[in-house]
Short mmCIF file of C-alpha atoms and ligand atoms in Angstrom, two decimals:
data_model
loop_
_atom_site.label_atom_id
_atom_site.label_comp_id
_atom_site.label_asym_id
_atom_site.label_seq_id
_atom_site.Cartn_x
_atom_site.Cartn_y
_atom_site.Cartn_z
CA UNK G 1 54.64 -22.90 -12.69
CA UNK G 2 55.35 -21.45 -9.31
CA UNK G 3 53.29 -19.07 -7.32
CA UNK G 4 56.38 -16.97 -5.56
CA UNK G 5 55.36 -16.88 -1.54
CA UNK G 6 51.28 -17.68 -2.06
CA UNK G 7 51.54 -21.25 -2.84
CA UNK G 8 49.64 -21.93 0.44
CA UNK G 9 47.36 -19.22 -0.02
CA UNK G 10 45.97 -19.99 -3.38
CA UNK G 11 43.34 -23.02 -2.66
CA UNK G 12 41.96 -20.55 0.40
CA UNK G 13 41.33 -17.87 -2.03
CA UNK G 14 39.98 -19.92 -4.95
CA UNK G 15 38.02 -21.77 -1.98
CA UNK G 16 36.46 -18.33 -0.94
CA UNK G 17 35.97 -16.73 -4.24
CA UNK G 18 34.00 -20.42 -5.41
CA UNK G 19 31.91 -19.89 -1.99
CA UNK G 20 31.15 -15.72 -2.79
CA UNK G 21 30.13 -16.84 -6.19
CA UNK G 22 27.60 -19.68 -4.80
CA UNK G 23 26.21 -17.62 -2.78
CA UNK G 24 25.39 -14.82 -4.93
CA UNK G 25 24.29 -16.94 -7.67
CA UNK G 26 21.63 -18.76 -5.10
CA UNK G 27 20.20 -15.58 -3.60
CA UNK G 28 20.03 -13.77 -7.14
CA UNK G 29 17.09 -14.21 -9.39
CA UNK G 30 17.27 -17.11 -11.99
CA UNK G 31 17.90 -14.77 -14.86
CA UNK G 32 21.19 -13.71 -13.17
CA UNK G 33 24.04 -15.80 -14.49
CA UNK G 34 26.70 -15.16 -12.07
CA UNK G 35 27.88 -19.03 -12.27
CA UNK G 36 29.74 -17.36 -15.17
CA UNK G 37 32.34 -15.87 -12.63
CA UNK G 38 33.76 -19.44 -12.03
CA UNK G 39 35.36 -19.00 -14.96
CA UNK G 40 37.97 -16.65 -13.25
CA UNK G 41 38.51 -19.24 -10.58
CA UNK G 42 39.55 -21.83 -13.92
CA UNK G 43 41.65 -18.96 -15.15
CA UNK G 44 43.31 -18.92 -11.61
CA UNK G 45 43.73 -22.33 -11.16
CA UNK G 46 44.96 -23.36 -15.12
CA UNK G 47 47.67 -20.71 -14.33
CA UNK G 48 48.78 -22.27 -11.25
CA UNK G 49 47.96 -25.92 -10.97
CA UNK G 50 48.67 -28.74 -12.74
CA UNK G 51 46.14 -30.23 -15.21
CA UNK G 52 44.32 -32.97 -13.19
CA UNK G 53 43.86 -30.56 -10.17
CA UNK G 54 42.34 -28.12 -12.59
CA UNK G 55 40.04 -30.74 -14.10
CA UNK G 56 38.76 -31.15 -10.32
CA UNK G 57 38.80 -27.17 -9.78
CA UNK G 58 36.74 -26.77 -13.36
CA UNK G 59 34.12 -30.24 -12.01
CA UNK G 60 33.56 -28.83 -8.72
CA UNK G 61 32.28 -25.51 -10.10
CA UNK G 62 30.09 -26.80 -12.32
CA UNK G 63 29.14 -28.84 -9.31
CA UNK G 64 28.26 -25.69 -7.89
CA UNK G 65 26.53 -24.13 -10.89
CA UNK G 66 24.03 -26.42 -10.64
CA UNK G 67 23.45 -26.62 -7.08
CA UNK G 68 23.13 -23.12 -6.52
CA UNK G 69 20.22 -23.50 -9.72
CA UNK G 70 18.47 -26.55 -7.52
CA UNK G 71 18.75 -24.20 -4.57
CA UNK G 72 17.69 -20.74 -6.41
CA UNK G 73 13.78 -20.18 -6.28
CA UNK G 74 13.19 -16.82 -7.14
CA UNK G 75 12.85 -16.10 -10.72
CA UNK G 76 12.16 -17.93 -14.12
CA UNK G 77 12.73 -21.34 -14.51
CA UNK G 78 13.22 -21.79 -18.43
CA UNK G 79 14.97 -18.87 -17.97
CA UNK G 80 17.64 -20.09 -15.01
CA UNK G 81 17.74 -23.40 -17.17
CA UNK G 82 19.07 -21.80 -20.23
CA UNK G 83 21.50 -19.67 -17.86
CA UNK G 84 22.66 -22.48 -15.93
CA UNK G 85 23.41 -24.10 -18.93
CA UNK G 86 25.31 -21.20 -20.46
CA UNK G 87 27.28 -21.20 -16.92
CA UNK G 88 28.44 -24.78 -17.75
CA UNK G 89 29.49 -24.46 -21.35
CA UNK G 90 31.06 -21.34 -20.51
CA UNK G 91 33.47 -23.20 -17.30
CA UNK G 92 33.94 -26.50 -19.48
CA UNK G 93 35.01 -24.80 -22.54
CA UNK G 94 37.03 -21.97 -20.94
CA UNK G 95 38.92 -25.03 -18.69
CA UNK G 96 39.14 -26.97 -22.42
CA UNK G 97 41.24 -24.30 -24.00
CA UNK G 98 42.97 -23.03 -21.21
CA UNK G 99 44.36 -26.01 -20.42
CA UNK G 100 45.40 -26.68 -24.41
CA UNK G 101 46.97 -23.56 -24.77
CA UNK G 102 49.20 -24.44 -21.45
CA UNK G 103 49.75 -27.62 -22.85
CA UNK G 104 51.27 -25.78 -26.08
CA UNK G 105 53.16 -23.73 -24.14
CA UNK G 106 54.76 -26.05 -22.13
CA UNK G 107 55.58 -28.35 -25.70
CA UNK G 108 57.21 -24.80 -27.00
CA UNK G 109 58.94 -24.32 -23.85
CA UNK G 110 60.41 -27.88 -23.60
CA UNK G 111 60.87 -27.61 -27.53
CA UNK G 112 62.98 -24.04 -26.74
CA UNK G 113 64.98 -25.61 -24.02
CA UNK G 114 65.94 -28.85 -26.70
CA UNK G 115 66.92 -26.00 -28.99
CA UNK G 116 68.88 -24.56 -26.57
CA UNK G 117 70.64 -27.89 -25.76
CA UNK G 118 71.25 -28.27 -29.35
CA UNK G 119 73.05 -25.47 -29.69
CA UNK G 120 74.86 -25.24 -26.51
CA UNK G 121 76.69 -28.62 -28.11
CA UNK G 122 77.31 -27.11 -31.57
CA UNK G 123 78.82 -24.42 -29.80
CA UNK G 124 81.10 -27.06 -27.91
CA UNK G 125 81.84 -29.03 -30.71
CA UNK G 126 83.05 -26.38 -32.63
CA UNK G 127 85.34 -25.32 -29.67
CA UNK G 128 86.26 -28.92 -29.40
CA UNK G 129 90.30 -28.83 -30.48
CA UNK G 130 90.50 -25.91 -27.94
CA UNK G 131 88.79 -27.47 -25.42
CA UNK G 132 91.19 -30.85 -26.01
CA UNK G 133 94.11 -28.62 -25.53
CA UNK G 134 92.97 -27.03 -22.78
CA UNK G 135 92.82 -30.46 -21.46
CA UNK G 136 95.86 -31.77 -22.58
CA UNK G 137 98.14 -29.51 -20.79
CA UNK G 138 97.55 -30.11 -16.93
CA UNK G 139 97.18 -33.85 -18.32
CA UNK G 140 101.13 -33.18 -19.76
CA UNK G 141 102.12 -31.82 -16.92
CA UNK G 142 100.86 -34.45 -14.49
CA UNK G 143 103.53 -36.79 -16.74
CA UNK G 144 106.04 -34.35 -16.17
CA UNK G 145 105.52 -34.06 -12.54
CA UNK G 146 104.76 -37.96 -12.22
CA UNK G 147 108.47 -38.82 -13.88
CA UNK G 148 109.81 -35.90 -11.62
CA UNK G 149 108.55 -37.71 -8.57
CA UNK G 150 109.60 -41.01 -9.42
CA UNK G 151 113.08 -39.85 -10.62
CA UNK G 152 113.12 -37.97 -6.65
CA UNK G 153 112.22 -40.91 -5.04
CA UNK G 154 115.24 -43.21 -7.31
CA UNK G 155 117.86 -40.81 -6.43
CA UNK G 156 120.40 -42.31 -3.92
CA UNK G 157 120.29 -40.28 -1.24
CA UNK G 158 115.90 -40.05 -2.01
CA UNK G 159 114.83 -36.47 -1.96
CA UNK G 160 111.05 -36.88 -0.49
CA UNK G 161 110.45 -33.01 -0.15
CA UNK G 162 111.08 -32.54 -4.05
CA UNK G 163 109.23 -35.75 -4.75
CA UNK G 164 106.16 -34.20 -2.57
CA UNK G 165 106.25 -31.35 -4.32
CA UNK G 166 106.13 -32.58 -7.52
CA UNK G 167 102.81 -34.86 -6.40
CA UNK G 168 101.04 -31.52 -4.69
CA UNK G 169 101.74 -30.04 -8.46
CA UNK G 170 99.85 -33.58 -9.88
CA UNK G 171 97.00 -33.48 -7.62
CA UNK G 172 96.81 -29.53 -8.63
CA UNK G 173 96.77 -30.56 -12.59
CA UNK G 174 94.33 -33.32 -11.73
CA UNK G 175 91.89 -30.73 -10.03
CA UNK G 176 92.38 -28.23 -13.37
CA UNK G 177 91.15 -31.40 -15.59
CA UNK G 178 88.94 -32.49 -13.27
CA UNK G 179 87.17 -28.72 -13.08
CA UNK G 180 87.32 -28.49 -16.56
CA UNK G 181 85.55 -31.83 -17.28
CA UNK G 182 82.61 -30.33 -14.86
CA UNK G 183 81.95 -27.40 -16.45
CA UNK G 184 81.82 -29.56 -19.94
CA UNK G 185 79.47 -31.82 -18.51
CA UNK G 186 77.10 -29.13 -16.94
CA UNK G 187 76.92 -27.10 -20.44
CA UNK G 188 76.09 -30.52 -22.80
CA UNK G 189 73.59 -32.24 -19.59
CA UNK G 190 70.13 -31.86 -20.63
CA UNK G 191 67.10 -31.07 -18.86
CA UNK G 192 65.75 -27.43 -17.20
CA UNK G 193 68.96 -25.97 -14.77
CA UNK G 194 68.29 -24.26 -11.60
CA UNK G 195 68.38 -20.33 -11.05
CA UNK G 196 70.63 -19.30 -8.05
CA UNK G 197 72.23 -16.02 -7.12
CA UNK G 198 75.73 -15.32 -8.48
CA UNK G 199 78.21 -13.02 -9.08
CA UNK G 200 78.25 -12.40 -13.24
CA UNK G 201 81.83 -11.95 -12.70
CA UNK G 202 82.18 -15.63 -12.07
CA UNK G 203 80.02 -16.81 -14.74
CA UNK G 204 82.52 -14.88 -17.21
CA UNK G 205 85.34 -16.13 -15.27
CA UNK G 206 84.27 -19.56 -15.39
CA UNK G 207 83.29 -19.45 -19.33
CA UNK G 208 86.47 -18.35 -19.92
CA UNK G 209 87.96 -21.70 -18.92
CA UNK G 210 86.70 -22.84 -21.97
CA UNK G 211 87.74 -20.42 -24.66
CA UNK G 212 90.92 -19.31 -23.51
CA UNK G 213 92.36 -22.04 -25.84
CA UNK G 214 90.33 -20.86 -28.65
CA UNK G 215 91.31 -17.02 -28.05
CA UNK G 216 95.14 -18.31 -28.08
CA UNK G 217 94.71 -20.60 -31.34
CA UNK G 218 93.51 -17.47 -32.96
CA UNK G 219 95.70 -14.87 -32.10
CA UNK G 220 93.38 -12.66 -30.37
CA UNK G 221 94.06 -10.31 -27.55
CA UNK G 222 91.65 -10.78 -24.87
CA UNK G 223 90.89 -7.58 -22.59
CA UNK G 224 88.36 -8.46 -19.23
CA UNK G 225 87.48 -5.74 -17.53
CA UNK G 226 85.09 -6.45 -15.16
CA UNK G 227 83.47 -4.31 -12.44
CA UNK G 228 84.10 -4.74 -8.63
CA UNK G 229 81.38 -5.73 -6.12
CA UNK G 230 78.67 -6.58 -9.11
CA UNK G 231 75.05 -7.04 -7.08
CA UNK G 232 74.13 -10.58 -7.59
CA UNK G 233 72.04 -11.96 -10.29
CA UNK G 234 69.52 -14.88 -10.01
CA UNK G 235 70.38 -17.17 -13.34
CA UNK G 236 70.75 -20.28 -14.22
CA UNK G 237 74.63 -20.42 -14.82
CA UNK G 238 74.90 -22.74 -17.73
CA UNK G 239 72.12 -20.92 -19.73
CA UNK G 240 74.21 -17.00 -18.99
CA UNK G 241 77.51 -19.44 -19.80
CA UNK G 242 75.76 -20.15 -23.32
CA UNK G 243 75.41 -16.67 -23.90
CA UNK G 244 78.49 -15.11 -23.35
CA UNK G 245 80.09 -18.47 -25.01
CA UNK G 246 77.55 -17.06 -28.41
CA UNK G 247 79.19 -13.38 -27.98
CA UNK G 248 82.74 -14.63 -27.60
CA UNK G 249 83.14 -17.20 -30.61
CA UNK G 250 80.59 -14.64 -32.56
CA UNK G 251 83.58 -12.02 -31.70
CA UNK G 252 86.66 -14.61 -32.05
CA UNK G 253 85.25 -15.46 -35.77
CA UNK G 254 84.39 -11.59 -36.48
CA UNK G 255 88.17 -10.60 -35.56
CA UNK G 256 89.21 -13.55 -37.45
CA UNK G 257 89.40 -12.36 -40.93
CA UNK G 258 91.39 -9.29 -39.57
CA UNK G 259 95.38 -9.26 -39.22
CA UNK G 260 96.72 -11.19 -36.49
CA UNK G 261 98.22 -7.84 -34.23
CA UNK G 262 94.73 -6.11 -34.12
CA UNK G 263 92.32 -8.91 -33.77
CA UNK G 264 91.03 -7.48 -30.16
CA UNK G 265 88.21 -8.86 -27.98
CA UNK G 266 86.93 -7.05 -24.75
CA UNK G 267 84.49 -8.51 -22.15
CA UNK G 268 83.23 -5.87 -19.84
CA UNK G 269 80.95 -5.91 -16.68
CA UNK G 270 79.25 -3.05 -15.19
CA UNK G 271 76.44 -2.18 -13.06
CA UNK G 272 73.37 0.94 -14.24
CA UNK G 273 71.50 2.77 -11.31
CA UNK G 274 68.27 1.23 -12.29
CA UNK G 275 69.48 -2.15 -10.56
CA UNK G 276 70.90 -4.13 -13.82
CA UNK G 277 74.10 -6.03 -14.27
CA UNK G 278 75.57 -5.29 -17.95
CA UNK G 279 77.99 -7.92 -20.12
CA UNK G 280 79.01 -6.42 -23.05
CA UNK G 281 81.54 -8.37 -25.61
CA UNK G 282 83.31 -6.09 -28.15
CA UNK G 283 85.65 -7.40 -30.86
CA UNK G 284 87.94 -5.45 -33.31
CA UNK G 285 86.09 -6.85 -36.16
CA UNK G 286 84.69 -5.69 -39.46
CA UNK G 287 81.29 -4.71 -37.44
CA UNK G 288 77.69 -5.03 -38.40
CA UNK G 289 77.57 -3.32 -41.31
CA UNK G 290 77.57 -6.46 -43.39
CA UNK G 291 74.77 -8.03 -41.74
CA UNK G 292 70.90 -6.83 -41.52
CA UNK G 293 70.72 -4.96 -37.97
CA UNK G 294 67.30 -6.03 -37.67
CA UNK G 295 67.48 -9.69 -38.39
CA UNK G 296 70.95 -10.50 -36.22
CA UNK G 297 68.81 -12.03 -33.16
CA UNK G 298 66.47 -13.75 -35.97
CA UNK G 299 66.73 -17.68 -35.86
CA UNK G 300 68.53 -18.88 -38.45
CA UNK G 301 70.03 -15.96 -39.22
CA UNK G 302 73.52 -16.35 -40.47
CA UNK G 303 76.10 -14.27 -42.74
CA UNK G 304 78.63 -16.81 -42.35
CA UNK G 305 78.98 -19.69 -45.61
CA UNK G 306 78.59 -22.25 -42.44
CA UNK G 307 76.79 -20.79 -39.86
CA UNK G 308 73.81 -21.74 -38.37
CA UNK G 309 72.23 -18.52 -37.10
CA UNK G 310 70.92 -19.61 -34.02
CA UNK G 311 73.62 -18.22 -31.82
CA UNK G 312 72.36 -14.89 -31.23
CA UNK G 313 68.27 -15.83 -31.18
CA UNK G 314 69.00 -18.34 -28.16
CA UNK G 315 71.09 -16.09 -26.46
CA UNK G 316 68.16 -13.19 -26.85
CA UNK G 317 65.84 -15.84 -25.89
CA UNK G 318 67.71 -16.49 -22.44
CA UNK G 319 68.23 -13.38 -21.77
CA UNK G 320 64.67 -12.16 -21.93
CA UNK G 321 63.62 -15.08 -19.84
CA UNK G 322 65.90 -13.96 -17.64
CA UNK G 323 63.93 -10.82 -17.16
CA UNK G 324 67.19 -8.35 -19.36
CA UNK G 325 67.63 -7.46 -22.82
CA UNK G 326 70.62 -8.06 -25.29
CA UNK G 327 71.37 -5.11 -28.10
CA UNK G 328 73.89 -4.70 -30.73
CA UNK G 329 75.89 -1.86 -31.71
CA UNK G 330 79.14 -0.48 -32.74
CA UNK G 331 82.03 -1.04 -30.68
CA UNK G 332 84.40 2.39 -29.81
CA UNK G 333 86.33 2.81 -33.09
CA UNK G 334 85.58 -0.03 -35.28
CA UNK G 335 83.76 -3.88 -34.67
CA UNK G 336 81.05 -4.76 -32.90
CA UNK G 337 79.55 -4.75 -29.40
CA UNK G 338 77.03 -6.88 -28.17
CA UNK G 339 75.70 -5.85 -24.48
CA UNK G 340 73.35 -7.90 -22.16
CA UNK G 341 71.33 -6.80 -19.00
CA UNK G 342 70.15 -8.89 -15.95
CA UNK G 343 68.30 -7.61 -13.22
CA UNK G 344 70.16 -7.17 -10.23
CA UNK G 345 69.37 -8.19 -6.45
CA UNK G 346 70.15 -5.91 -3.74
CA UNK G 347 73.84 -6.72 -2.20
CA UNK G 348 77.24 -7.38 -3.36
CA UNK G 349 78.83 -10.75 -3.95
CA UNK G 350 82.37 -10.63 -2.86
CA UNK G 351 84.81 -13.36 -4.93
CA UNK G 352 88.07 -12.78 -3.76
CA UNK G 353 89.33 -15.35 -5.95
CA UNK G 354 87.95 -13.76 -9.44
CA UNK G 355 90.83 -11.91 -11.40
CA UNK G 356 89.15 -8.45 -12.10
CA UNK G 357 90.79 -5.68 -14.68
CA UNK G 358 92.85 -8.52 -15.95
CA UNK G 359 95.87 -7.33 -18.20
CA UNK G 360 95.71 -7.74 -21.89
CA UNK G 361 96.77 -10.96 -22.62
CA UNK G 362 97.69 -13.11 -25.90
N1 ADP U 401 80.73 -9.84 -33.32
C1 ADP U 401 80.10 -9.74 -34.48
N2 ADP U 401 80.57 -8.92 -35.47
C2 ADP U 401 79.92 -8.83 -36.65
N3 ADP U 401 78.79 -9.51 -36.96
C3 ADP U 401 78.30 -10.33 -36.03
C4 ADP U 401 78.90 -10.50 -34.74
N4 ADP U 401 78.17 -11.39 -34.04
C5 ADP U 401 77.16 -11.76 -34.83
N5 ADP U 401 77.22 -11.15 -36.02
C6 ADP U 401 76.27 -11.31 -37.13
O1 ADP U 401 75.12 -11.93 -36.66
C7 ADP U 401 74.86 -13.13 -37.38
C8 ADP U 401 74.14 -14.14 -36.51
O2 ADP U 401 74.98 -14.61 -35.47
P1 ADP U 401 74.63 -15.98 -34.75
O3 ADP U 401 73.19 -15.95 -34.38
O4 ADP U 401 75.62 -16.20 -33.66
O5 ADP U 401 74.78 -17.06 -35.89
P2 ADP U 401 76.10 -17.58 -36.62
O6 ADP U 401 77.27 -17.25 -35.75
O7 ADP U 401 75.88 -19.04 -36.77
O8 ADP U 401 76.12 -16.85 -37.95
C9 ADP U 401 76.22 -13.56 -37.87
O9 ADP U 401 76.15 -14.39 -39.01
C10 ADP U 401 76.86 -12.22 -38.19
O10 ADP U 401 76.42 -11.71 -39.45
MG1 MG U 402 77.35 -17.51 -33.65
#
């Protein structure tokens, strides 16, 4: 747990709130249990520091509790006892289950985040023949290119410029593999990612490396329409890749059972004046109305004879950690459309090199 910009700040504040408290609670009566207030300053500290330093926080103001009733004179002493010892139980117990309950939700955090993994995988696994072919070609065509070289560099007279060509072409394959193989390995590596600002453009872009074979294998038409200068959004790129991985395969397999000429999937980006980024993946499909509107983001909610249902309950999951929201509806016409929302940061990412309003390809 982070304390955005008051990291520094904190142990000064808990410091003078511990000192206000000892002081009022040695110049009040006996009968006046303001040691109770340290249990704010556990409160404070449980939500910010880690569990030994809270242990210390929660000893030191018990410390104080009693000090303050060796120190107090005015007022009844059976009375300050039983106070005093209130005080204690109150700070020891409060630190007890405050610290348990972060405990539990750092086990149902790390337990979220193995789901998450889990998933992210199935997802890949089931995309695996795409993802092979999508490998295989700049792999076939470094063969190509490597026989074109050598057969260059044979010929009697040699031709070196055609033969350097063709080994600019291998080292651009090479890259293409090499790129793809990255992206694998970030979405199946385990363990929390970072947030940074990005452009959601190039999140979408970058996904699409990896279903593009699956979109082809199927027969689907995929439309991108994405909006120009999107404000940044601060995400962690694999976890916003999972999701919009979820809402295209959801949308490849929902377009599936439809003839091959109108099997249609759209990815759109676009920006709302209260400072959020939208995704929103339609498909052509047969639409919700087969499935329980209420239960699609449930876990293990499935329609599908071999689905698992977690799909759409990690991908709400992210996205409301995230700080957006994900919704379903219809899409224009017929199918579905599933939308997402991120909150935006102030300026404009410019990525010359991202392919906006793309043309409808097969
Ligand atoms: N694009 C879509 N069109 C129609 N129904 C959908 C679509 N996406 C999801 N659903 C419904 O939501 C359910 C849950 O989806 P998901 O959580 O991804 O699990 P799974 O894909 O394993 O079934 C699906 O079984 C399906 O009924
Ligand atoms: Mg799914």
């Amino acid at each position: 747990m982070t304390l955005p910009g008051g990291r520094s700040l904190l142990p000064a504040s808990l410091v003078v709130l511990a000192a206000a408290i000892f002081f009022v609670d040695t110049v009040t009566n006996l009968e006046i249990a303001v040691a109770v207030f340290y249990v704010a300053i556990v409160l404070v500290a449980v939500r910010y520091l880690d569990q030994r330093r809270v242990v210390v926080v929660a000893s030191a103001c018990m410390a104080l509790t009693l000090l303050s009733f060796i120190l107090t004179r005015a007022g009844s002493f059976p009375a300050g006892m039983v106070n005093c010892a209130i005080s204690l139980a109150a700070i020891g117990v409060t630190a007890y289950l405050a610290l348990r309950t972060a405990a539990a939700e750092a086990a149902a955090r790390q337990a979220q985040a193995q789901l998450a993994h889990i998933t992210r995988v199935t997802v890949l696994g089931e995309l695996t023949a795409s993802i092979a072919h999508e490998l295989n070609q700049p792999l076939a065509a470094i063969v190509i290119n490597g026989n074109a070289a050598l057969r260059w560099l044979g010929a009697k007279p040699a031709n070196p410029d055609e033969a350097a060509q063709a080994a600019e072409r291998i080292v651009r394959d090479a890259n293409r593999a090499t790129d793809l193989i990255k992206r694998l390995r970030a979405l199946t590596k385990r363990g929390p990612g970072k947030a940074v600002w990005l452009d959601v453009n190039q999140i979408i872009a970058d996904t699409l490396t990896l279903v593009r074979s699956e979109v082809a294998r199927n027969h689907v038409s995929l439309a991108i329409d994405l909006a120009d200068e999107l404000p940044p959004v601060q995400v962690d790129p694999v976890q916003i890749q999972q999701v919009i991985l979820n809402l295209v395969v959801n949308a490849i397999e929902a377009v599936s059972a439809q003839p091959a000429p109108s099997r249609a999937v759209e990815i759109s980006t676009s920006v709302v004046p209260a400072g959020q980024v939208i995704v929103t993946v339609s498909d052509s499909g047969g639409g919700l109305g087969g499935a329980e509107q209420d239960r699609l983001f449930d876990a293990f909610y499935t329609t599908k004879p071999d689905g698992m249902g977690m799909g759409l309950a990690i991908s709400r999951s992210i996205v409301e950690s995230h700080g957006g929201r994900i919704w379903a509806g219809a899409a224009g016409g017929r199918g579905a459309a599933f939308s997402f929302s991120l909150p935006a940061g102030k300026a404009a990412i410019h990525e010359p090199g991202i392919a906006r309003k793309a043309p409808v390809r097969k």
